[in-house]
PDB file of C-alpha atoms in Angstrom:
ATOM      1  CA  UNK A 180     116.292 107.980 119.382  1.00 50.00           C
ATOM      2  CA  UNK A 181     112.788 109.141 118.710  1.00 54.00           C
ATOM      3  CA  UNK A 182     111.400 106.024 117.002  1.00 51.00           C
ATOM      4  CA  UNK A 183     110.221 108.132 114.074  1.00 63.00           C
ATOM      5  CA  UNK A 184     110.435 106.349 110.763  1.00 83.00           C
ATOM      6  CA  UNK A 185     110.085 102.807 112.102  1.00 88.00           C
ATOM      7  CA  UNK A 186     107.132 100.604 111.211  1.00 92.00           C
ATOM      8  CA  UNK A 187     105.121  98.622 113.733  1.00 93.00           C
ATOM      9  CA  UNK A 188     106.697  95.295 112.752  1.00 94.00           C
ATOM     10  CA  UNK A 189     110.180  96.785 113.063  1.00 93.00           C
ATOM     11  CA  UNK A 190     109.407  98.147 116.515  1.00 93.00           C
ATOM     12  CA  UNK A 191     108.121  94.731 117.586  1.00 96.00           C
ATOM     13  CA  UNK A 192     111.360  93.167 116.367  1.00 96.00           C
ATOM     14  CA  UNK A 193     113.428  95.780 118.209  1.00 96.00           C
ATOM     15  CA  UNK A 194     111.412  95.095 121.368  1.00 97.00           C
ATOM     16  CA  UNK A 195     112.161  91.357 121.077  1.00 97.00           C
ATOM     17  CA  UNK A 196     115.882  92.052 120.592  1.00 97.00           C
ATOM     18  CA  UNK A 197     115.982  94.363 123.599  1.00 97.00           C
ATOM     19  CA  UNK A 198     114.034  91.864 125.724  1.00 97.00           C
ATOM     20  CA  UNK A 199     116.399  89.043 124.800  1.00 97.00           C
ATOM     21  CA  UNK A 200     119.410  91.221 125.592  1.00 96.00           C
ATOM     22  CA  UNK A 201     117.960  92.235 128.963  1.00 95.00           C
ATOM     23  CA  UNK A 202     117.294  88.587 129.836  1.00 95.00           C
ATOM     24  CA  UNK A 203     120.797  87.562 128.820  1.00 94.00           C
ATOM     25  CA  UNK A 204     122.330  90.437 130.781  1.00 93.00           C
ATOM     26  CA  UNK A 205     120.481  89.266 133.910  1.00 92.00           C
ATOM     27  CA  UNK A 206     121.595  85.661 133.401  1.00 93.00           C
ATOM     28  CA  UNK A 207     125.211  86.778 132.897  1.00 90.00           C
ATOM     29  CA  UNK A 208     125.082  89.105 135.896  1.00 89.00           C
ATOM     30  CA  UNK A 209     125.758  92.189 133.795  1.00 87.00           C
ATOM     31  CA  UNK A 210     124.662  95.508 135.204  1.00 86.00           C
ATOM     32  CA  UNK A 211     123.605  97.262 132.017  1.00 86.00           C
ATOM     33  CA  UNK A 212     120.955  99.908 132.669  1.00 93.00           C
ATOM     34  CA  UNK A 213     117.941  99.377 130.413  1.00 94.00           C
ATOM     35  CA  UNK A 214     118.058 103.021 129.327  1.00 94.00           C
ATOM     36  CA  UNK A 215     121.668 102.581 128.142  1.00 95.00           C
ATOM     37  CA  UNK A 216     120.820  99.327 126.369  1.00 96.00           C
ATOM     38  CA  UNK A 217     117.938 101.072 124.618  1.00 95.00           C
ATOM     39  CA  UNK A 218     120.194 103.966 123.614  1.00 95.00           C
ATOM     40  CA  UNK A 219     122.708 101.516 122.138  1.00 95.00           C
ATOM     41  CA  UNK A 220     119.976  99.726 120.201  1.00 96.00           C
ATOM     42  CA  UNK A 221     118.596 102.873 118.588  1.00 94.00           C
ATOM     43  CA  UNK A 222     122.086 104.252 117.921  1.00 94.00           C
ATOM     44  CA  UNK A 223     122.918 101.062 115.997  1.00 94.00           C
ATOM     45  CA  UNK A 224     119.583 101.241 114.183  1.00 94.00           C
ATOM     46  CA  UNK A 225     120.240 104.873 113.278  1.00 92.00           C
ATOM     47  CA  UNK A 226     123.582 103.716 111.819  1.00 94.00           C
ATOM     48  CA  UNK A 227     121.684 101.260 109.616  1.00 93.00           C
ATOM     49  CA  UNK A 228     122.297  97.977 111.459  1.00 95.00           C
ATOM     50  CA  UNK A 229     119.375  95.550 111.160  1.00 94.00           C
ATOM     51  CA  UNK A 230     120.890  92.104 111.851  1.00 96.00           C
ATOM     52  CA  UNK A 231     119.221  90.855 115.070  1.00 96.00           C
ATOM     53  CA  UNK A 232     122.322  88.984 116.291  1.00 96.00           C
ATOM     54  CA  UNK A 233     124.558  91.998 115.758  1.00 96.00           C
ATOM     55  CA  UNK A 234     122.030  94.316 117.391  1.00 96.00           C
ATOM     56  CA  UNK A 235     121.800  92.087 120.448  1.00 96.00           C
ATOM     57  CA  UNK A 236     125.596  91.982 120.738  1.00 95.00           C
ATOM     58  CA  UNK A 237     125.778  95.759 120.464  1.00 95.00           C
ATOM     59  CA  UNK A 238     123.084  96.183 123.091  1.00 95.00           C
ATOM     60  CA  UNK A 239     124.961  93.863 125.475  1.00 94.00           C
ATOM     61  CA  UNK A 240     128.484  95.108 124.846  1.00 88.00           C
ATOM     62  CA  UNK A 241     128.105  98.567 123.393  1.00 65.00           C
ATOM     63  CA  UNK A 242     129.444  99.682 120.079  1.00 46.00           C
ATOM     64  CA  UNK A 243     132.605  98.018 118.731  1.00 46.00           C
ATOM     65  CA  UNK A 244     134.578 101.085 119.819  1.00 43.00           C
ATOM     66  CA  UNK A 245     133.419 100.558 123.426  1.00 47.00           C
ATOM     67  CA  UNK A 246     134.442  96.894 123.619  1.00 42.00           C
TER      68      UNK A 246
END
């Protein structure tokens, strides 16, 4: 999770996804640490996922194996 290899526009998109997930987690009363949510996001990105809806779901719930 070093952010190397991502372009500025991609990083902005990832920031929006993470922000939306953090907001939703607060609304839903989930206690997901931001550091863990960030780790999940970059792990999914490293695996090649780019769909914003899927990324947000992964950030909120973890990887499919963790659900």
